[in-house]
Amino acid sequence: MSDVVPEPLPRLPGEPAPAPAQSPADPLAALNERQREAVTHGISDGRPNGPLLVIAGAGSGKTNTLAHRVAHLVLHGADSQRILLLTFSRRASVEMQRRVGQVLQRALGTQGLAGQAAGALPWAGTFHGIGARLLRAYAPRIGLSDSFTIHDRGDAEDLMGIVRHELGLSSTAQRFPLKSTCMGIYSRTLNSQASLADTLRMAYPWCAAWEAELQRLFKAYTEAKLSQHVLDYDDLLLLWADMMADDELAQEVGARFDHVLVDEYQDTNRLQSHILQRLKPGGQGLTVVGDDAQAIYSFRAATVRNILDFPTQFAHGAQSARVVTLDRNYRSTQPILQASNAVIGLASERFTKDLWTERASSQKPQLVAVADEAEQARWIAERILVHREAGMKLTQQAVLFRTSHHSTAVELELARRNIPFVKFGGLRFLEAAHVKDLLSLLRWAHNPRSRLAGFRVAQLVPGIGPASAKRLLDAMAEAPEPLVALLAFKPPPAAKADWAEFCSVYEALQPPQAAGDAGTWPADFDQAKRWYLPRLEQLYDDHTARRIDLDQLGQLTGGYPSRERFLTELTLDPPDATSAE
């Protein structure tokens, strides 16, 4: 059984929520006319309203507007436990809830009441995070083990690589696509809901000759996940969408929520659109916010068609969805917006908007053409020096790049000219080997059928190598009770003493049998860490710096009610960087 904490039961449809008393102050006083229109659309008594699409131009106060709409719903009687708020990242969700709390505090004039109302948004999160919670809640009804664990992208690629090797595809006469490429093809095919042939033709034409082998690989990969009770990121959407294809389940899940609000809708994919259409078929209570001109994630199978087609897809009866456009920009100057409007105006299909601002400036943006990356790096370094000579500090200058590897030439040029700089971004926290070691132990204890976590952890025991680890995992996979097989395993003589200690720790880390029982969390983390620290010292010369990461990880554990929630949410939205940076 899982140690997941049961979700709080929302009030039934029609059951009144306590109506907070408002102060005379207007909570919408800081909004402009268009923002106010978006916030108040259809809200009178907190009941579900018709579908609303907010086209929010860059810098137009999108987050502030959406937060005010959530707060306005609560102030007018909507049950905050029946509001589903879907954001692009968990950080965005936290920020949105913080702003909702601020609006309520100003309106109510009582910090306690405001905090209580804002904190009662239990269904705020990302599509993947909310999907994980719903899948665990409905696991027995959709054929899932409720003790499933979630692979991050790196672990998913590793499992794909293992299956690829087992099928003999890593030793073909002609080079078969790497595990990362295979994972990219698999993910894009699922999220775009396209055929494998179409995905290969459109995005991976150099892999088209391997279509039959890729079909076989993806089938085996799916079977491996099923047998090991693990899901990857894509499963969280795919299985949620599959669940919503069942009429009874779709109606049941949809009935949980009176209001559904979605941020960054231009960056959603077909699976996410399908989920929303099944969740709120007529669009009642549905609000989406986005900007068709800022759709940048097509390489992840996001489609701008979702936002372009929203007014007709979610027509309420004979009436199309309401569209409100936020076109006042608070971030840029008018010359920049004029350039932006000119570029946006070239789109063949778009929502009409003309960004404007009251911030005037005589300085116009520059478009510089260069021959190659080296010349681009030289030009950037030269401009930085020119600006410094003109009195602009280096700390007031920034270079933006799309992905980390695009910065290499600039970094080298800055170093060559002795221009000091700080680079933000790099190795993600969960990609660090020592962090993966400790989390893998917790994952394997939670889900003993996870071969990837087990293979990694078993080899941390001195004397256990790849062959012994495989023998152990094979025995656990074949046994009705994996824990019994692990305790009965005969390790190599060199591992005997350390193996006994590990078995004791592993058995103590087993999740509680009663559903909703958090067990000894977060003491489990401390026990796992105590076992791992001697291995950390043996494996890494810089173990002192790496231990700081584990200490920081431990500080996070108290913020989660159970090990399952900790592992799930940390995987879906990890910290950015390790202390080694």
Coordinates of C-alpha atoms in Angstrom, one line a residue:
M1 CA 0.0 0.0 0.0
S2 CA 1.1 3.6 -0.6
D3 CA 1.9 6.1 2.2
V4 CA 0.1 8.8 0.3
V5 CA -1.9 11.2 2.3
P6 CA -5.6 11.2 1.3
E7 CA -6.7 14.3 -0.6
P8 CA -9.1 16.5 1.3
L9 CA -12.7 16.0 0.0
P10 CA -14.0 19.1 -1.6
R11 CA -17.5 20.3 -0.8
L12 CA -20.3 18.9 -3.0
P13 CA -21.6 21.0 -5.9
G14 CA -24.1 23.5 -4.6
E15 CA -22.9 23.3 -1.0
P16 CA -22.3 26.9 0.1
A17 CA -18.9 28.1 1.1
P18 CA -18.5 30.5 3.9
A19 CA -18.7 34.0 2.5
P20 CA -15.9 36.3 3.9
A21 CA -16.9 39.8 4.8
Q22 CA -15.2 42.3 2.4
S23 CA -13.8 45.6 3.4
P24 CA -14.9 48.8 1.6
A25 CA -11.5 49.0 -0.2
D26 CA -11.7 48.0 -3.9
P27 CA -9.4 45.0 -4.4
L28 CA -9.3 45.7 -8.1
A29 CA -8.3 49.3 -7.8
A30 CA -4.8 48.6 -9.2
L31 CA -6.0 47.0 -12.4
N32 CA -6.5 48.6 -15.7
E33 CA -9.8 48.4 -17.6
R34 CA -8.9 45.3 -19.6
Q35 CA -7.4 43.5 -16.6
R36 CA -10.6 44.3 -14.6
E37 CA -12.7 42.9 -17.4
A38 CA -10.8 39.7 -17.4
V39 CA -10.9 39.4 -13.6
T40 CA -14.7 40.0 -13.2
H41 CA -16.0 38.1 -16.3
G42 CA -19.0 36.0 -15.3
I43 CA -18.4 36.3 -11.6
S44 CA -21.4 37.3 -9.5
D45 CA -22.0 34.5 -6.9
G46 CA -19.0 32.2 -7.3
R47 CA -20.9 29.8 -9.6
P48 CA -19.2 28.4 -12.7
N49 CA -19.3 30.8 -15.7
G50 CA -18.8 30.5 -19.4
P51 CA -15.4 29.9 -21.0
L52 CA -12.9 32.8 -20.9
L53 CA -9.8 33.2 -23.0
V54 CA -7.4 36.0 -21.9
I55 CA -4.8 36.9 -24.5
A56 CA -2.1 38.4 -22.4
G57 CA 0.6 40.2 -24.4
A58 CA 4.2 40.3 -23.1
G59 CA 4.6 42.4 -20.0
S60 CA 0.8 43.0 -19.7
G61 CA 0.4 41.8 -16.1
K62 CA -0.8 38.3 -16.9
T63 CA 0.2 36.8 -13.5
N64 CA -1.3 39.6 -11.6
T65 CA -4.6 39.4 -13.5
L66 CA -4.9 35.6 -13.1
A67 CA -4.2 35.9 -9.4
H68 CA -6.8 38.6 -9.0
R69 CA -9.3 36.4 -10.8
V70 CA -8.7 33.5 -8.4
A71 CA -9.0 35.9 -5.4
H72 CA -12.2 37.5 -6.9
L73 CA -13.8 34.0 -7.2
V74 CA -13.0 33.3 -3.6
L75 CA -14.3 36.7 -2.4
H76 CA -17.6 36.0 -4.3
G77 CA -18.2 32.7 -2.6
A78 CA -16.3 30.2 -4.7
D79 CA -15.0 27.2 -2.7
S80 CA -11.2 27.4 -3.0
Q81 CA -11.0 23.7 -2.5
R82 CA -13.0 23.3 -5.8
I83 CA -10.7 25.5 -7.8
L84 CA -8.1 23.8 -10.1
L85 CA -5.2 26.1 -11.0
L86 CA -2.8 24.8 -13.6
T87 CA 0.5 26.6 -14.1
F88 CA 3.6 26.0 -16.3
S89 CA 5.9 25.4 -13.3
R90 CA 5.6 24.7 -9.6
R91 CA 7.4 28.0 -8.9
A92 CA 4.7 29.8 -10.9
S93 CA 2.1 28.0 -8.8
V94 CA 3.7 29.1 -5.5
E95 CA 4.0 32.7 -6.8
M96 CA 0.4 32.7 -7.9
Q97 CA -0.9 31.5 -4.5
R98 CA 1.3 34.1 -2.8
R99 CA -0.3 36.9 -4.9
V100 CA -3.8 35.5 -4.3
G101 CA -3.1 35.7 -0.6
Q102 CA -1.9 39.4 -1.0
V103 CA -5.1 40.3 -2.8
L104 CA -7.3 38.6 -0.2
Q105 CA -5.4 40.2 2.6
R106 CA -5.9 43.7 1.2
A107 CA -9.6 42.9 0.5
L108 CA -10.3 41.3 3.9
G109 CA -8.1 43.4 6.0
T110 CA -7.2 40.4 8.1
Q111 CA -4.0 38.5 7.5
G112 CA -5.2 35.4 9.3
L113 CA -8.3 35.0 7.1
A114 CA -6.4 35.8 4.0
G115 CA -3.8 33.3 4.7
Q116 CA -6.4 30.7 5.5
A117 CA -8.2 31.3 2.2
A118 CA -5.0 31.4 0.1
G119 CA -3.6 28.3 1.7
A120 CA -6.8 26.4 0.9
L121 CA -5.9 26.1 -2.8
P122 CA -4.9 22.4 -2.6
W123 CA -5.4 21.9 -6.3
A124 CA -2.8 24.4 -7.6
G125 CA 0.1 23.0 -9.5
T126 CA 1.5 21.9 -12.9
F127 CA -0.3 19.6 -15.3
H128 CA 2.2 16.9 -14.5
G129 CA 1.9 17.4 -10.7
I130 CA -1.9 17.4 -10.6
G131 CA -1.8 14.4 -13.0
A132 CA 0.4 12.5 -10.6
R133 CA -2.0 13.2 -7.7
L134 CA -5.0 12.1 -9.6
L135 CA -3.4 9.0 -11.0
R136 CA -2.4 7.9 -7.5
A137 CA -5.9 8.7 -6.1
Y138 CA -7.5 6.6 -8.9
A139 CA -4.7 4.0 -9.3
P140 CA -6.7 0.9 -8.3
R141 CA -9.5 1.8 -10.8
I142 CA -7.2 2.3 -13.8
G143 CA -4.9 -0.7 -13.3
L144 CA -2.0 1.1 -11.6
S145 CA -0.1 0.2 -8.5
D146 CA -0.6 2.9 -5.9
S147 CA 3.1 2.6 -5.0
F148 CA 4.3 3.7 -8.4
T149 CA 7.4 5.9 -8.6
I150 CA 8.2 8.5 -11.2
H151 CA 11.4 8.6 -13.3
D152 CA 12.9 12.0 -14.1
R153 CA 14.2 12.6 -17.6
G154 CA 17.6 11.2 -16.9
D155 CA 16.3 8.0 -15.3
A156 CA 13.8 7.5 -18.2
E157 CA 16.6 7.8 -20.7
D158 CA 18.6 5.2 -18.7
L159 CA 15.8 2.7 -18.7
M160 CA 15.3 3.3 -22.4
G161 CA 19.0 2.6 -22.8
I162 CA 18.8 -0.6 -20.8
V163 CA 15.9 -1.9 -23.0
R164 CA 17.7 -0.7 -26.1
H165 CA 20.7 -2.8 -25.1
E166 CA 18.6 -5.9 -24.1
L167 CA 17.0 -5.8 -27.6
G168 CA 20.4 -5.8 -29.2
L169 CA 19.9 -2.4 -30.7
S170 CA 23.1 -1.0 -29.2
S171 CA 25.3 -3.2 -31.4
T172 CA 23.8 -2.9 -34.8
A173 CA 25.9 -2.7 -38.0
Q174 CA 24.7 0.9 -38.6
R175 CA 24.5 3.2 -35.6
F176 CA 21.1 3.0 -33.9
P177 CA 19.8 6.3 -32.4
L178 CA 21.2 7.1 -28.9
K179 CA 19.0 6.6 -25.8
S180 CA 18.4 10.4 -25.5
T181 CA 17.3 10.5 -29.2
C182 CA 15.0 7.5 -28.7
M183 CA 13.5 9.2 -25.6
G184 CA 12.9 12.4 -27.6
I185 CA 11.1 10.5 -30.4
Y186 CA 9.0 8.6 -27.9
S187 CA 8.1 11.7 -25.9
R188 CA 7.2 13.8 -29.0
T189 CA 5.1 11.0 -30.5
L190 CA 3.0 10.7 -27.3
N191 CA 2.6 14.4 -26.6
S192 CA 1.7 15.4 -30.1
Q193 CA -0.6 12.4 -30.5
A194 CA 1.0 11.8 -33.9
S195 CA 2.0 8.5 -35.4
L196 CA 5.6 7.4 -35.1
A197 CA 6.0 7.7 -38.9
D198 CA 4.8 11.3 -38.8
T199 CA 7.1 12.2 -35.9
L200 CA 10.1 10.7 -37.7
R201 CA 9.2 12.4 -40.9
M202 CA 8.6 15.9 -39.4
A203 CA 11.2 16.0 -36.6
Y204 CA 13.7 13.1 -36.9
P205 CA 14.1 12.3 -40.6
W206 CA 17.6 10.8 -40.1
C207 CA 16.0 8.1 -37.9
A208 CA 13.2 7.1 -40.3
A209 CA 15.0 4.0 -41.5
W210 CA 14.7 2.6 -37.9
E211 CA 10.9 2.9 -37.6
A212 CA 10.2 -0.8 -37.1
E213 CA 13.0 -1.2 -34.5
L214 CA 11.8 1.9 -32.7
Q215 CA 8.2 0.5 -32.5
R216 CA 9.7 -2.6 -31.0
L217 CA 11.8 -0.6 -28.6
F218 CA 8.9 1.6 -27.4
K219 CA 6.7 -1.4 -26.8
A220 CA 9.4 -3.1 -24.7
Y221 CA 10.1 0.2 -22.8
T222 CA 6.4 0.5 -22.0
E223 CA 6.3 -3.1 -20.7
A224 CA 9.4 -2.5 -18.6
K225 CA 7.8 0.5 -16.9
L226 CA 4.6 -1.4 -16.3
S227 CA 6.4 -4.4 -14.7
Q228 CA 8.5 -2.1 -12.5
H229 CA 5.7 0.1 -11.4
V230 CA 7.3 3.3 -12.7
L231 CA 6.0 6.2 -14.7
D232 CA 7.9 8.8 -16.7
Y233 CA 6.9 12.4 -17.2
D234 CA 4.9 11.6 -20.4
D235 CA 2.9 9.0 -18.6
L236 CA 1.5 11.6 -16.2
L237 CA -0.3 13.3 -19.1
L238 CA -0.9 10.2 -21.2
L239 CA -2.5 8.1 -18.4
W240 CA -4.5 11.1 -17.1
A241 CA -5.8 11.6 -20.7
D242 CA -6.6 7.9 -20.9
M243 CA -8.4 8.1 -17.6
M244 CA -10.5 11.0 -18.8
A245 CA -11.5 9.0 -21.9
D246 CA -13.6 6.9 -19.6
D247 CA -17.0 8.7 -19.3
E248 CA -17.6 7.8 -15.7
L249 CA -14.2 8.8 -14.5
A250 CA -14.2 12.0 -16.6
Q251 CA -17.5 13.0 -15.0
E252 CA -16.3 12.1 -11.5
V253 CA -13.0 14.1 -11.8
G254 CA -14.8 17.0 -13.5
A255 CA -17.3 17.2 -10.7
R256 CA -14.4 17.8 -8.2
F257 CA -13.9 21.3 -9.6
D258 CA -16.2 24.2 -10.2
H259 CA -13.5 26.4 -11.7
V260 CA -10.4 25.5 -13.8
L261 CA -7.8 28.1 -14.6
V262 CA -4.8 27.5 -16.9
D263 CA -1.7 29.6 -17.3
E264 CA 0.6 29.7 -20.4
Y265 CA -2.0 28.0 -22.5
Q266 CA 0.0 28.6 -25.7
D267 CA 2.5 26.1 -24.5
T268 CA 0.2 23.2 -24.0
N269 CA 0.1 20.1 -26.2
R270 CA -2.7 18.0 -27.6
L271 CA -2.9 15.7 -24.5
Q272 CA -3.4 18.7 -22.2
S273 CA -6.1 20.1 -24.5
H274 CA -7.8 16.7 -24.5
I275 CA -7.7 16.6 -20.7
L276 CA -9.4 20.0 -20.5
Q277 CA -12.1 19.1 -23.0
R278 CA -13.0 16.0 -21.0
L279 CA -12.7 17.9 -17.7
K280 CA -15.0 20.8 -18.7
P281 CA -16.7 19.8 -22.1
G282 CA -18.7 22.9 -22.4
G283 CA -16.1 25.2 -20.9
Q284 CA -18.2 26.1 -17.9
G285 CA -15.9 27.5 -15.2
L286 CA -12.9 27.4 -17.5
T287 CA -10.4 30.2 -17.8
V288 CA -7.2 30.0 -19.9
V289 CA -4.5 32.7 -20.2
G290 CA -1.8 32.9 -22.8
D291 CA -0.4 34.6 -25.8
D292 CA -0.3 33.0 -29.3
A293 CA 2.7 35.3 -30.1
Q294 CA 4.8 33.7 -27.3
A295 CA 4.4 30.0 -28.3
I296 CA 8.0 28.7 -28.1
Y297 CA 7.7 25.1 -27.1
S298 CA 6.7 23.4 -30.4
F299 CA 9.9 21.3 -30.1
R300 CA 8.3 19.7 -27.0
A301 CA 5.1 19.0 -29.0
A302 CA 3.3 22.1 -27.7
T303 CA 0.9 23.4 -30.3
V304 CA -0.3 27.0 -30.8
R305 CA -3.5 25.5 -32.2
N306 CA -4.8 24.9 -28.7
I307 CA -5.1 28.7 -28.0
L308 CA -6.1 29.6 -31.5
D309 CA -8.9 27.1 -31.5
F310 CA -10.1 27.6 -27.9
P311 CA -13.0 29.9 -28.8
T312 CA -14.7 27.3 -30.9
Q313 CA -13.5 24.2 -29.0
F314 CA -15.0 25.5 -25.8
A315 CA -18.1 27.2 -27.2
H316 CA -20.8 27.3 -24.5
G317 CA -24.0 26.4 -26.3
A318 CA -24.3 28.6 -29.4
Q319 CA -22.1 31.2 -27.8
S320 CA -18.3 31.2 -28.4
A321 CA -15.9 31.7 -25.5
R322 CA -15.3 35.3 -24.3
V323 CA -12.0 36.7 -25.4
V324 CA -10.3 39.5 -23.5
T325 CA -7.0 41.0 -24.7
L326 CA -4.4 42.6 -22.4
D327 CA -2.4 44.9 -24.6
R328 CA -0.9 47.4 -22.3
N329 CA 2.8 46.6 -21.6
Y330 CA 4.4 47.6 -18.3
R331 CA 7.9 46.2 -19.0
S332 CA 9.2 47.7 -22.2
T333 CA 9.5 51.0 -24.0
Q334 CA 7.4 52.0 -27.0
P335 CA 10.2 51.5 -29.6
I336 CA 10.7 47.9 -28.5
L337 CA 6.9 47.3 -28.7
Q338 CA 6.8 48.8 -32.2
A339 CA 9.4 46.3 -33.3
S340 CA 7.5 43.5 -31.6
N341 CA 4.2 44.5 -33.1
A342 CA 5.8 44.5 -36.6
V343 CA 7.1 41.0 -36.2
I344 CA 3.8 39.7 -34.6
G345 CA 1.9 41.3 -37.5
L346 CA 3.5 38.9 -40.0
A347 CA 1.8 35.9 -38.5
S348 CA -0.7 34.3 -40.9
E349 CA -3.1 33.4 -38.1
R350 CA -3.2 35.2 -34.8
F351 CA -5.3 37.1 -32.3
T352 CA -5.2 40.8 -33.1
K353 CA -3.5 43.0 -30.6
D354 CA -1.3 46.1 -30.6
L355 CA 1.0 46.3 -27.6
W356 CA 1.4 49.8 -26.2
T357 CA 3.0 51.5 -23.2
E358 CA 3.3 54.9 -21.6
R359 CA 7.1 54.4 -21.2
A360 CA 8.6 56.5 -23.9
S361 CA 12.2 56.3 -25.1
S362 CA 14.4 57.6 -27.9
Q363 CA 16.6 54.5 -27.8
K364 CA 15.7 51.8 -30.4
P365 CA 16.5 48.1 -30.4
Q366 CA 19.3 47.0 -32.6
L367 CA 19.4 44.0 -35.0
V368 CA 23.0 43.0 -35.7
A369 CA 23.9 40.4 -38.4
V370 CA 27.1 38.4 -37.8
A371 CA 28.9 35.8 -39.8
D372 CA 29.2 33.1 -37.2
E373 CA 29.2 32.4 -33.4
A374 CA 32.8 33.6 -33.0
E375 CA 32.0 37.0 -34.5
Q376 CA 28.9 37.2 -32.4
A377 CA 31.0 36.5 -29.2
R378 CA 33.5 39.2 -30.2
W379 CA 30.8 41.7 -30.9
I380 CA 29.1 41.0 -27.5
A381 CA 32.4 41.3 -25.6
E382 CA 33.2 44.6 -27.4
R383 CA 29.8 46.1 -26.6
I384 CA 30.2 45.2 -22.9
L385 CA 33.6 47.0 -22.8
V386 CA 32.1 50.0 -24.6
H387 CA 29.3 50.2 -22.1
R388 CA 31.7 49.9 -19.2
E389 CA 33.8 52.8 -20.6
A390 CA 30.6 54.9 -20.8
G391 CA 30.0 54.3 -17.1
M392 CA 27.8 51.3 -17.1
K393 CA 28.9 48.8 -14.5
L394 CA 29.4 45.1 -15.5
T395 CA 26.8 44.2 -12.9
Q396 CA 24.2 46.2 -14.9
Q397 CA 24.8 44.2 -18.1
A398 CA 23.4 40.8 -19.0
V399 CA 23.7 38.4 -21.9
L400 CA 20.7 36.1 -22.5
F401 CA 20.9 32.8 -24.3
R402 CA 18.3 30.1 -25.2
T403 CA 20.2 27.1 -23.8
S404 CA 23.4 26.6 -21.8
H405 CA 25.5 25.3 -24.7
H406 CA 24.8 28.5 -26.7
S407 CA 26.9 30.4 -24.2
T408 CA 30.2 28.6 -24.8
A409 CA 31.7 30.9 -27.4
V410 CA 30.7 34.0 -25.4
E411 CA 32.2 32.5 -22.2
L412 CA 35.5 31.8 -23.9
E413 CA 35.7 35.3 -25.4
L414 CA 34.9 37.0 -22.0
A415 CA 37.6 34.9 -20.4
R416 CA 40.1 35.8 -23.1
R417 CA 39.5 39.5 -22.5
N418 CA 39.6 39.1 -18.7
I419 CA 36.0 40.3 -18.4
P420 CA 34.6 38.8 -15.1
F421 CA 31.1 37.2 -15.3
V422 CA 28.7 35.0 -13.4
K423 CA 26.8 32.3 -15.3
F424 CA 23.4 31.3 -14.0
G425 CA 22.2 27.8 -14.9
G426 CA 24.1 24.6 -15.3
L427 CA 23.9 21.2 -13.6
R428 CA 20.5 20.6 -12.2
F429 CA 20.3 19.5 -8.6
L430 CA 18.8 16.0 -9.2
E431 CA 21.4 15.3 -11.9
A432 CA 24.3 15.3 -9.3
A433 CA 25.4 11.7 -8.7
H434 CA 25.3 11.9 -4.9
V435 CA 21.8 13.3 -4.9
K436 CA 20.6 10.6 -7.3
D437 CA 22.2 8.0 -5.0
L438 CA 20.3 9.0 -1.9
L439 CA 17.0 9.6 -3.7
S440 CA 17.4 6.2 -5.5
L441 CA 17.6 4.5 -2.1
L442 CA 14.3 6.2 -1.0
R443 CA 12.7 5.3 -4.4
W444 CA 13.8 1.7 -4.3
A445 CA 12.5 1.3 -0.7
H446 CA 9.2 2.8 -1.8
N447 CA 9.0 0.7 -5.0
P448 CA 11.1 -2.5 -4.7
R449 CA 10.3 -3.3 -8.4
S450 CA 12.2 -0.3 -9.8
R451 CA 15.2 -1.9 -11.5
L452 CA 16.9 1.4 -12.3
A453 CA 16.9 2.6 -8.7
G454 CA 17.8 -0.9 -7.4
F455 CA 20.7 -1.3 -9.8
R456 CA 22.2 2.0 -8.7
V457 CA 21.7 1.4 -5.0
A458 CA 22.8 -2.2 -4.8
Q459 CA 26.2 -1.3 -6.3
L460 CA 26.7 1.2 -3.5
V461 CA 27.2 -1.7 -1.1
P462 CA 30.9 -2.6 -1.1
G463 CA 31.5 -5.9 -2.8
I464 CA 28.3 -5.7 -5.0
G465 CA 29.1 -5.3 -8.7
P466 CA 26.9 -5.2 -11.8
A467 CA 26.6 -9.0 -12.1
S468 CA 25.5 -9.4 -8.4
A469 CA 23.1 -6.5 -8.7
K470 CA 21.5 -8.0 -11.8
R471 CA 21.2 -11.4 -10.0
L472 CA 19.5 -9.7 -7.0
L473 CA 17.0 -7.7 -9.2
D474 CA 16.1 -10.7 -11.3
A475 CA 15.3 -12.6 -8.1
M476 CA 13.2 -9.7 -6.8
A477 CA 11.3 -9.3 -10.1
E478 CA 10.3 -13.0 -10.0
A479 CA 9.3 -13.1 -6.4
P480 CA 5.7 -12.3 -5.2
E481 CA 7.3 -10.4 -2.3
P482 CA 10.4 -8.5 -3.5
L483 CA 11.5 -7.7 0.1
V484 CA 11.6 -11.4 1.0
A485 CA 13.8 -12.1 -2.0
L486 CA 16.1 -9.3 -1.1
L487 CA 16.5 -10.6 2.5
A488 CA 17.1 -14.1 1.2
F489 CA 19.7 -13.0 -1.3
K490 CA 23.2 -14.5 -0.9
P491 CA 25.8 -11.8 -1.6
P492 CA 29.4 -12.3 -2.6
P493 CA 31.6 -13.1 0.4
A494 CA 33.3 -9.7 0.1
A495 CA 29.9 -8.0 0.6
K496 CA 28.6 -10.1 3.5
A497 CA 29.1 -7.7 6.4
D498 CA 28.0 -4.6 4.6
W499 CA 25.1 -6.4 3.0
A500 CA 23.6 -7.3 6.4
E501 CA 23.7 -3.6 7.4
F502 CA 22.1 -2.6 4.2
C503 CA 19.3 -5.2 4.5
S504 CA 18.5 -3.8 8.0
V505 CA 18.3 -0.2 6.7
Y506 CA 16.3 -1.2 3.6
E507 CA 13.7 -3.2 5.6
A508 CA 13.3 -0.3 8.0
L509 CA 12.6 2.1 5.1
Q510 CA 9.7 0.0 3.8
P511 CA 6.6 2.2 3.4
P512 CA 3.7 1.8 6.0
Q513 CA 1.0 -0.6 5.0
A514 CA -1.9 1.6 6.0
A515 CA -3.1 4.0 3.3
G516 CA -2.7 7.6 4.4
D517 CA -0.1 6.7 7.1
A518 CA 3.0 8.9 6.6
G519 CA 5.0 6.4 8.7
T520 CA 8.2 7.8 10.2
W521 CA 8.7 10.5 7.6
P522 CA 10.9 12.6 7.5
A523 CA 13.0 10.4 9.9
D524 CA 13.3 7.9 7.0
F525 CA 15.4 10.4 5.1
D526 CA 17.8 10.8 8.0
Q527 CA 18.2 7.1 8.3
A528 CA 18.9 6.7 4.6
K529 CA 21.4 9.6 4.7
R530 CA 23.2 8.1 7.7
W531 CA 23.7 4.9 5.8
Y532 CA 24.9 6.7 2.7
L533 CA 27.4 9.2 4.2
P534 CA 30.2 6.6 4.6
R535 CA 29.7 5.7 0.9
L536 CA 29.9 9.4 0.0
E537 CA 33.3 9.7 1.7
Q538 CA 34.6 6.7 -0.1
L539 CA 33.3 7.7 -3.6
Y540 CA 34.1 11.4 -3.8
D541 CA 37.2 13.5 -2.9
D542 CA 35.0 16.6 -2.5
H543 CA 32.5 14.8 -0.2
T544 CA 32.4 17.8 2.1
A545 CA 30.8 20.0 -0.6
R546 CA 28.5 17.2 -1.7
R547 CA 27.3 16.7 1.9
I548 CA 26.1 20.3 1.9
D549 CA 23.7 19.3 -0.9
L550 CA 22.4 16.4 1.1
D551 CA 21.9 18.6 4.1
Q552 CA 20.0 21.1 2.0
L553 CA 17.9 18.2 0.6
G554 CA 17.1 17.2 4.2
Q555 CA 15.9 20.7 5.0
L556 CA 13.2 20.3 2.4
T557 CA 11.8 17.1 3.8
G558 CA 9.8 18.8 6.6
G559 CA 7.7 20.6 3.9
Y560 CA 6.2 17.4 2.7
P561 CA 3.6 15.2 4.5
S562 CA 5.0 11.9 3.2
R563 CA 7.9 10.3 1.4
E564 CA 5.7 9.7 -1.7
R565 CA 4.8 13.4 -1.9
F566 CA 8.5 14.4 -1.4
L567 CA 9.7 12.1 -4.2
T568 CA 6.9 13.0 -6.6
E569 CA 7.1 16.8 -6.2
L570 CA 10.9 16.9 -6.1
T571 CA 11.1 14.9 -9.3
L572 CA 8.5 17.1 -11.1
D573 CA 10.1 20.4 -10.0
P574 CA 13.6 20.0 -8.6
P575 CA 15.9 22.7 -7.2
D576 CA 18.1 24.4 -9.8
A577 CA 21.7 23.8 -8.9
T578 CA 24.1 22.0 -6.6
S579 CA 26.5 23.6 -4.1
A580 CA 29.4 22.6 -6.3
E581 CA 28.5 25.4 -8.7

